[in-house]
Coordinates of C-alpha atoms in Angstrom, one line a residue:
M1 CA 5.0 4.8 21.6
N2 CA 5.1 6.7 18.8
L3 CA 3.1 5.3 15.7
D4 CA 1.5 7.2 13.2
I5 CA -1.7 5.3 11.9
R6 CA -0.7 5.7 8.0
V7 CA 2.6 3.0 8.5
P8 CA 0.5 0.9 9.2
I9 CA -2.4 1.5 6.6
G10 CA 0.4 2.0 4.1
L11 CA 2.0 -1.7 4.4
L12 CA -1.7 -3.2 4.4
F13 CA -2.4 -1.6 1.1
L14 CA 1.1 -2.3 -0.3
S15 CA 0.8 -5.7 0.6
L16 CA -2.8 -6.3 -0.9
G17 CA -1.9 -4.4 -4.0
G18 CA 1.0 -6.2 -4.4
L19 CA -0.8 -9.6 -4.3
L20 CA -3.4 -8.0 -6.6
A21 CA -0.7 -6.8 -8.7
G22 CA 1.1 -9.9 -8.6
F23 CA -2.6 -11.6 -9.9
G24 CA -3.1 -9.1 -12.7
L25 CA 0.4 -10.0 -14.2
V26 CA -0.5 -13.9 -14.3
T27 CA -3.8 -13.8 -15.4
H28 CA -2.7 -11.6 -17.8
F29 CA -0.2 -13.8 -19.3
S30 CA -2.2 -17.3 -19.1
N31 CA -5.8 -16.6 -19.1
P32 CA -6.5 -13.4 -21.5
T33 CA -9.9 -14.4 -22.1
M34 CA -10.7 -13.5 -18.3
Y35 CA -10.5 -9.9 -19.1
A36 CA -13.1 -10.0 -21.9
R37 CA -16.6 -8.6 -19.7
S38 CA -14.0 -5.4 -19.0
L39 CA -13.2 -4.6 -22.3
D40 CA -9.8 -6.0 -22.2
I41 CA -8.8 -3.8 -19.7
N42 CA -6.5 -6.2 -16.9
V43 CA -8.7 -4.5 -13.9
N44 CA -6.5 -6.5 -11.2
L45 CA -2.9 -5.5 -12.3
W46 CA -4.3 -1.3 -12.6
W47 CA -6.3 -1.4 -9.7
G48 CA -3.2 -3.1 -7.7
L49 CA -0.9 -0.4 -9.0
V50 CA -3.0 1.7 -7.9
M51 CA -3.1 0.6 -4.0
I52 CA 0.8 -0.1 -4.5
A53 CA 1.1 3.9 -5.0
F54 CA -1.5 5.0 -2.5
G55 CA 0.4 2.4 0.1
A56 CA 3.9 3.7 -1.0
G57 CA 2.4 7.4 -0.3
M58 CA 0.8 6.5 3.2
F59 CA 4.0 4.3 4.0
Y60 CA 6.4 7.5 3.1
F61 CA 4.1 10.3 4.8
G62 CA 3.6 8.5 8.0
R63 CA 7.6 7.0 8.7
R64 CA 8.5 11.4 7.7
A65 CA 6.1 12.7 10.3
V66 CA 7.3 10.4 13.2
A67 CA 11.2 11.3 12.1
A68 CA 9.9 14.9 12.3
S69 CA 7.8 14.9 15.9
P70 CA 10.0 15.7 18.7
E71 CA 10.7 13.7 21.6
V72 CA 9.0 14.1 24.5
P73 CA 10.5 13.4 27.5
T74 CA 9.1 11.0 30.2
P75 CA 8.6 12.9 33.6
T76 CA 10.5 11.5 35.9
E77 CA 9.5 10.6 40.0
P78 CA 11.0 12.3 42.2

């Protein structure tokens, strides 16, 4: 089995970052007073975008490494 650990970690960060960025977008327009304590910076949106970028990079480099690795032939029984 040829699975690089970066692929599932990238998918995890992509999905969680998408949820966090989506929450940041929804609350930005529906409840703008929510971010008054953070100097009106939508931290959910920004960190969601950072997590999406990190997850996309991990997924890309993991898939690229799997595609570049040579196939190892399985030994046959005599």
